[in-house]
Amino acid sequence: METRTINTDDGEGHLELLSFRPPAGQIPAGGPAPGPAPGPGIVVVHGTAITAALYRPFAWNISRLLGRPVYCYNRRGRTGSSPQPPGYSSATEVDDLAAVLRETGSSDVVAHSYGGFVALEAARTVPIRRMVTYDAAVSLSGNLTRRWRPELERSVAAGQLDEAWAHMVQGLEVGGPVAKLPLGALRMLSILSARTSMGAEMRELLPTAVAEIRAVLDADAELDDFAAVTTPTLMLCGGWSPDYFTETARQLAAAIPSIECAVLPGQLHESPLRPGIRLPRAVARFLLAGEGSLQPLPARRRRFRLGR
């Protein structure tokens, strides 16, 4: 993995970029010969309250399956990248994604949750060859308004981060069965999770989550607003994810010819952050577009324990 920074097009910031390249000598899917940078790159856009580093196994698997470089970048507000600027909106994210695509010479986009919202907004104006979203957080006709908790913003402003985390999880329902717990239990869970590096990082990113959720609601759209999306797009949804992700994806797929929807049984909202090959394979197959075949992945080593 390589790390570098690129400048944003507004001239006021920079983005940290993580690069994942297939093993040396790997033949690109459908390509004639191996090379140092086989085929155009793929950009991964991460979700809210998390960072690009959590997508490393996911990115590695896609890179190895396709024999192509994959790039994950830290959106603004994360360590290594600039803070969210005054007047932050979806337009900020679209411009940043366009800059990453251009600077890396990439053609395809894979995006998770809030990243899926960014990618679909970008596809209305930015040239993208093929795109896969997973549980894209798109607001259609106000369907996500009821998931906004004003208490989230008030708690963040007051520095009550455990309270804020509880309202975010309960409102968005992205924590699986945990989201059904009472607020008091969620606050306690936040205190416990803050003892882990990932939990502590999520708490620190709560102010950025407030701005990002507001950006989704401010960009509330109708189906016709996505008529300009001509990029072949697969909207994947987890079978164990909140139903509203699938409902939105099915509506868009029914209305926009370039979009299709598929549900992966047994997958959670956070599946791109977890070990597993089923989701990366589904993503890679769509990006491959029938041109060649997926590369085999190295067999996992089994650990044997000696009995007594």
PDB file of N, CA and C in Angstrom, residues 166-227:
ATOM      1  N   ALA A 166     -25.471   7.635  20.189  1.00  0.00           N
ATOM      2  CA  ALA A 166     -26.703   6.874  20.408  1.00  0.00           C
ATOM      3  C   ALA A 166     -27.811   7.342  19.469  1.00  0.00           C
ATOM      4  N   HIS A 167     -27.941   8.653  19.301  1.00  0.00           N
ATOM      5  CA  HIS A 167     -28.989   9.182  18.414  1.00  0.00           C
ATOM      6  C   HIS A 167     -28.700   8.844  16.954  1.00  0.00           C
ATOM      7  N   MET A 168     -27.440   8.875  16.562  1.00  0.00           N
ATOM      8  CA  MET A 168     -27.099   8.546  15.174  1.00  0.00           C
ATOM      9  C   MET A 168     -27.413   7.084  14.867  1.00  0.00           C
ATOM     10  N   VAL A 169     -26.991   6.180  15.748  1.00  0.00           N
ATOM     11  CA  VAL A 169     -27.221   4.752  15.524  1.00  0.00           C
ATOM     12  C   VAL A 169     -28.714   4.440  15.523  1.00  0.00           C
ATOM     13  N   GLN A 170     -29.443   5.020  16.444  1.00  0.00           N
ATOM     14  CA  GLN A 170     -30.880   4.747  16.530  1.00  0.00           C
ATOM     15  C   GLN A 170     -31.632   5.341  15.336  1.00  0.00           C
ATOM     16  N   GLY A 171     -31.217   6.528  14.902  1.00  0.00           N
ATOM     17  CA  GLY A 171     -31.904   7.174  13.788  1.00  0.00           C
ATOM     18  C   GLY A 171     -31.651   6.496  12.458  1.00  0.00           C
ATOM     19  N   LEU A 172     -30.400   6.142  12.182  1.00  0.00           N
ATOM     20  CA  LEU A 172     -30.049   5.546  10.894  1.00  0.00           C
ATOM     21  C   LEU A 172     -30.235   4.038  10.864  1.00  0.00           C
ATOM     22  N   GLU A 173     -30.306   3.413  12.043  1.00  0.00           N
ATOM     23  CA  GLU A 173     -30.530   1.969  12.166  1.00  0.00           C
ATOM     24  C   GLU A 173     -29.477   1.142  11.435  1.00  0.00           C
ATOM     25  N   VAL A 174     -28.238   1.628  11.366  1.00  0.00           N
ATOM     26  CA  VAL A 174     -27.203   0.902  10.629  1.00  0.00           C
ATOM     27  C   VAL A 174     -26.414  -0.064  11.507  1.00  0.00           C
ATOM     28  N   GLY A 175     -26.745  -0.159  12.770  1.00  0.00           N
ATOM     29  CA  GLY A 175     -26.011  -1.050  13.667  1.00  0.00           C
ATOM     30  C   GLY A 175     -26.656  -2.396  13.843  1.00  0.00           C
ATOM     31  N   GLY A 176     -27.571  -2.767  12.928  1.00  0.00           N
ATOM     32  CA  GLY A 176     -28.260  -4.046  13.058  1.00  0.00           C
ATOM     33  C   GLY A 176     -29.155  -4.060  14.285  1.00  0.00           C
ATOM     34  N   PRO A 177     -29.267  -5.188  14.984  1.00  0.00           N
ATOM     35  CA  PRO A 177     -30.134  -5.278  16.170  1.00  0.00           C
ATOM     36  C   PRO A 177     -29.770  -4.273  17.254  1.00  0.00           C
ATOM     37  N   VAL A 178     -28.501  -3.850  17.287  1.00  0.00           N
ATOM     38  CA  VAL A 178     -28.064  -2.879  18.296  1.00  0.00           C
ATOM     39  C   VAL A 178     -28.872  -1.597  18.209  1.00  0.00           C
ATOM     40  N   ALA A 179     -29.279  -1.203  16.987  1.00  0.00           N
ATOM     41  CA  ALA A 179     -30.016   0.054  16.788  1.00  0.00           C
ATOM     42  C   ALA A 179     -31.372   0.044  17.486  1.00  0.00           C
ATOM     43  N   LYS A 180     -31.869  -1.130  17.850  1.00  0.00           N
ATOM     44  CA  LYS A 180     -33.172  -1.229  18.513  1.00  0.00           C
ATOM     45  C   LYS A 180     -33.079  -1.022  20.027  1.00  0.00           C
ATOM     46  N   LEU A 181     -31.863  -0.936  20.553  1.00  0.00           N
ATOM     47  CA  LEU A 181     -31.693  -0.762  21.993  1.00  0.00           C
ATOM     48  C   LEU A 181     -32.166   0.616  22.446  1.00  0.00           C
ATOM     49  N   PRO A 182     -32.584   0.750  23.708  1.00  0.00           N
ATOM     50  CA  PRO A 182     -32.944   2.066  24.253  1.00  0.00           C
ATOM     51  C   PRO A 182     -31.734   3.000  24.245  1.00  0.00           C
ATOM     52  N   LEU A 183     -31.989   4.301  24.280  1.00  0.00           N
ATOM     53  CA  LEU A 183     -30.910   5.280  24.236  1.00  0.00           C
ATOM     54  C   LEU A 183     -29.900   5.074  25.355  1.00  0.00           C
ATOM     55  N   GLY A 184     -30.399   4.750  26.553  1.00  0.00           N
ATOM     56  CA  GLY A 184     -29.494   4.552  27.680  1.00  0.00           C
ATOM     57  C   GLY A 184     -28.506   3.428  27.424  1.00  0.00           C
ATOM     58  N   ALA A 185     -28.996   2.337  26.836  1.00  0.00           N
ATOM     59  CA  ALA A 185     -28.116   1.206  26.530  1.00  0.00           C
ATOM     60  C   ALA A 185     -27.120   1.572  25.435  1.00  0.00           C
ATOM     61  N   LEU A 186     -27.582   2.362  24.475  1.00  0.00           N
ATOM     62  CA  LEU A 186     -26.686   2.791  23.399  1.00  0.00           C
ATOM     63  C   LEU A 186     -25.608   3.741  23.919  1.00  0.00           C
ATOM     64  N   ARG A 187     -25.962   4.582  24.864  1.00  0.00           N
ATOM     65  CA  ARG A 187     -24.946   5.463  25.466  1.00  0.00           C
ATOM     66  C   ARG A 187     -23.874   4.646  26.171  1.00  0.00           C
ATOM     67  N   MET A 188     -24.301   3.622  26.906  1.00  0.00           N
ATOM     68  CA  MET A 188     -23.344   2.762  27.590  1.00  0.00           C
ATOM     69  C   MET A 188     -22.462   2.023  26.582  1.00  0.00           C
ATOM     70  N   LEU A 189     -23.076   1.573  25.476  1.00  0.00           N
ATOM     71  CA  LEU A 189     -22.312   0.885  24.438  1.00  0.00           C
ATOM     72  C   LEU A 189     -21.284   1.832  23.812  1.00  0.00           C
ATOM     73  N   SER A 190     -21.649   3.093  23.674  1.00  0.00           N
ATOM     74  CA  SER A 190     -20.720   4.090  23.140  1.00  0.00           C
ATOM     75  C   SER A 190     -19.524   4.263  24.071  1.00  0.00           C
ATOM     76  N   ILE A 191     -19.787   4.311  25.360  1.00  0.00           N
ATOM     77  CA  ILE A 191     -18.696   4.455  26.338  1.00  0.00           C
ATOM     78  C   ILE A 191     -17.735   3.278  26.246  1.00  0.00           C
ATOM     79  N   LEU A 192     -18.296   2.069  26.099  1.00  0.00           N
ATOM     80  CA  LEU A 192     -17.454   0.884  26.008  1.00  0.00           C
ATOM     81  C   LEU A 192     -16.673   0.856  24.691  1.00  0.00           C
ATOM     82  N   SER A 193     -17.347   1.199  23.583  1.00  0.00           N
ATOM     83  CA  SER A 193     -16.669   1.147  22.282  1.00  0.00           C
ATOM     84  C   SER A 193     -15.585   2.201  22.157  1.00  0.00           C
ATOM     85  N   ALA A 194     -15.718   3.301  22.919  1.00  0.00           N
ATOM     86  CA  ALA A 194     -14.714   4.364  22.867  1.00  0.00           C
ATOM     87  C   ALA A 194     -13.364   3.906  23.382  1.00  0.00           C
ATOM     88  N   ARG A 195     -13.329   2.743  24.058  1.00  0.00           N
ATOM     89  CA  ARG A 195     -12.065   2.199  24.550  1.00  0.00           C
ATOM     90  C   ARG A 195     -11.278   1.507  23.438  1.00  0.00           C
ATOM     91  N   THR A 196     -11.922   1.269  22.298  1.00  0.00           N
ATOM     92  CA  THR A 196     -11.236   0.691  21.150  1.00  0.00           C
ATOM     93  C   THR A 196     -10.797   1.813  20.218  1.00  0.00           C
ATOM     94  N   SER A 197      -9.783   1.550  19.395  1.00  0.00           N
ATOM     95  CA  SER A 197      -9.294   2.586  18.486  1.00  0.00           C
ATOM     96  C   SER A 197     -10.356   2.982  17.475  1.00  0.00           C
ATOM     97  N   MET A 198     -11.107   2.012  16.945  1.00  0.00           N
ATOM     98  CA  MET A 198     -12.146   2.316  15.970  1.00  0.00           C
ATOM     99  C   MET A 198     -13.280   3.101  16.605  1.00  0.00           C
ATOM    100  N   GLY A 199     -13.688   2.698  17.814  1.00  0.00           N
ATOM    101  CA  GLY A 199     -14.767   3.412  18.499  1.00  0.00           C
ATOM    102  C   GLY A 199     -14.383   4.835  18.832  1.00  0.00           C
ATOM    103  N   ALA A 200     -13.158   5.033  19.286  1.00  0.00           N
ATOM    104  CA  ALA A 200     -12.693   6.388  19.608  1.00  0.00           C
ATOM    105  C   ALA A 200     -12.644   7.254  18.361  1.00  0.00           C
ATOM    106  N   GLU A 201     -12.227   6.662  17.247  1.00  0.00           N
ATOM    107  CA  GLU A 201     -12.151   7.415  15.991  1.00  0.00           C
ATOM    108  C   GLU A 201     -13.536   7.822  15.510  1.00  0.00           C
ATOM    109  N   MET A 202     -14.511   6.924  15.634  1.00  0.00           N
ATOM    110  CA  MET A 202     -15.878   7.238  15.219  1.00  0.00           C
ATOM    111  C   MET A 202     -16.432   8.402  16.031  1.00  0.00           C
ATOM    112  N   ARG A 203     -16.156   8.427  17.321  1.00  0.00           N
ATOM    113  CA  ARG A 203     -16.623   9.532  18.163  1.00  0.00           C
ATOM    114  C   ARG A 203     -16.023  10.864  17.699  1.00  0.00           C
ATOM    115  N   GLU A 204     -14.737  10.841  17.371  1.00  0.00           N
ATOM    116  CA  GLU A 204     -14.087  12.065  16.914  1.00  0.00           C
ATOM    117  C   GLU A 204     -14.665  12.563  15.596  1.00  0.00           C
ATOM    118  N   LEU A 205     -15.211  11.647  14.801  1.00  0.00           N
ATOM    119  CA  LEU A 205     -15.734  12.008  13.488  1.00  0.00           C
ATOM    120  C   LEU A 205     -17.216  12.376  13.520  1.00  0.00           C
ATOM    121  N   LEU A 206     -17.839  12.366  14.678  1.00  0.00           N
ATOM    122  CA  LEU A 206     -19.264  12.692  14.762  1.00  0.00           C
ATOM    123  C   LEU A 206     -19.601  14.085  14.222  1.00  0.00           C
ATOM    124  N   PRO A 207     -18.763  15.117  14.451  1.00  0.00           N
ATOM    125  CA  PRO A 207     -19.083  16.422  13.846  1.00  0.00           C
ATOM    126  C   PRO A 207     -19.140  16.370  12.318  1.00  0.00           C
ATOM    127  N   THR A 208     -18.276  15.567  11.704  1.00  0.00           N
ATOM    128  CA  THR A 208     -18.337  15.448  10.242  1.00  0.00           C
ATOM    129  C   THR A 208     -19.605  14.702   9.830  1.00  0.00           C
ATOM    130  N   ALA A 209     -20.045  13.756  10.652  1.00  0.00           N
ATOM    131  CA  ALA A 209     -21.266  13.004  10.335  1.00  0.00           C
ATOM    132  C   ALA A 209     -22.480  13.917  10.306  1.00  0.00           C
ATOM    133  N   VAL A 210     -22.521  14.877  11.224  1.00  0.00           N
ATOM    134  CA  VAL A 210     -23.635  15.833  11.242  1.00  0.00           C
ATOM    135  C   VAL A 210     -23.704  16.577   9.916  1.00  0.00           C
ATOM    136  N   ALA A 211     -22.557  17.095   9.454  1.00  0.00           N
ATOM    137  CA  ALA A 211     -22.526  17.841   8.192  1.00  0.00           C
ATOM    138  C   ALA A 211     -22.886  16.938   7.014  1.00  0.00           C
ATOM    139  N   GLU A 212     -22.466  15.686   7.056  1.00  0.00           N
ATOM    140  CA  GLU A 212     -22.726  14.791   5.940  1.00  0.00           C
ATOM    141  C   GLU A 212     -24.190  14.361   5.885  1.00  0.00           C
ATOM    142  N   ILE A 213     -24.794  14.100   7.026  1.00  0.00           N
ATOM    143  CA  ILE A 213     -26.218  13.752   7.025  1.00  0.00           C
ATOM    144  C   ILE A 213     -27.041  14.937   6.537  1.00  0.00           C
ATOM    145  N   ARG A 214     -26.667  16.131   6.952  1.00  0.00           N
ATOM    146  CA  ARG A 214     -27.368  17.329   6.477  1.00  0.00           C
ATOM    147  C   ARG A 214     -27.203  17.493   4.964  1.00  0.00           C
ATOM    148  N   ALA A 215     -26.023  17.148   4.441  1.00  0.00           N
ATOM    149  CA  ALA A 215     -25.793  17.260   2.997  1.00  0.00           C
ATOM    150  C   ALA A 215     -26.731  16.326   2.228  1.00  0.00           C
ATOM    151  N   VAL A 216     -26.949  15.122   2.758  1.00  0.00           N
ATOM    152  CA  VAL A 216     -27.876  14.183   2.123  1.00  0.00           C
ATOM    153  C   VAL A 216     -29.290  14.755   2.105  1.00  0.00           C
ATOM    154  N   LEU A 217     -29.729  15.293   3.239  1.00  0.00           N
ATOM    155  CA  LEU A 217     -31.086  15.832   3.328  1.00  0.00           C
ATOM    156  C   LEU A 217     -31.246  17.076   2.459  1.00  0.00           C
ATOM    157  N   ASP A 218     -30.206  17.918   2.407  1.00  0.00           N
ATOM    158  CA  ASP A 218     -30.277  19.131   1.584  1.00  0.00           C
ATOM    159  C   ASP A 218     -30.324  18.798   0.095  1.00  0.00           C
ATOM    160  N   ALA A 219     -29.785  17.637  -0.274  1.00  0.00           N
ATOM    161  CA  ALA A 219     -29.777  17.225  -1.680  1.00  0.00           C
ATOM    162  C   ALA A 219     -30.958  16.312  -2.008  1.00  0.00           C
ATOM    163  N   ASP A 220     -31.975  16.306  -1.158  1.00  0.00           N
ATOM    164  CA  ASP A 220     -33.166  15.468  -1.397  1.00  0.00           C
ATOM    165  C   ASP A 220     -33.635  15.634  -2.843  1.00  0.00           C
ATOM    166  N   ALA A 221     -33.882  14.506  -3.500  1.00  0.00           N
ATOM    167  CA  ALA A 221     -34.151  14.540  -4.934  1.00  0.00           C
ATOM    168  C   ALA A 221     -35.409  13.754  -5.286  1.00  0.00           C
ATOM    169  N   GLU A 222     -35.833  13.927  -6.519  1.00  0.00           N
ATOM    170  CA  GLU A 222     -36.895  13.124  -7.103  1.00  0.00           C
ATOM    171  C   GLU A 222     -36.242  12.166  -8.100  1.00  0.00           C
ATOM    172  N   LEU A 223     -36.967  11.139  -8.500  1.00  0.00           N
ATOM    173  CA  LEU A 223     -36.405  10.149  -9.410  1.00  0.00           C
ATOM    174  C   LEU A 223     -35.908  10.776 -10.707  1.00  0.00           C
ATOM    175  N   ASP A 224     -36.651  11.751 -11.223  1.00  0.00           N
ATOM    176  CA  ASP A 224     -36.261  12.385 -12.488  1.00  0.00           C
ATOM    177  C   ASP A 224     -34.921  13.094 -12.397  1.00  0.00           C
ATOM    178  N   ASP A 225     -34.512  13.465 -11.198  1.00  0.00           N
ATOM    179  CA  ASP A 225     -33.236  14.168 -11.041  1.00  0.00           C
ATOM    180  C   ASP A 225     -32.056  13.275 -11.402  1.00  0.00           C
ATOM    181  N   PHE A 226     -32.255  11.959 -11.431  1.00  0.00           N
ATOM    182  CA  PHE A 226     -31.172  11.040 -11.755  1.00  0.00           C
ATOM    183  C   PHE A 226     -31.228  10.564 -13.201  1.00  0.00           C
ATOM    184  N   ALA A 227     -32.090  11.188 -14.010  1.00  0.00           N
ATOM    185  CA  ALA A 227     -32.206  10.799 -15.420  1.00  0.00           C
ATOM    186  C   ALA A 227     -30.898  11.017 -16.172  1.00  0.00           C
TER     187      ALA A 227
END
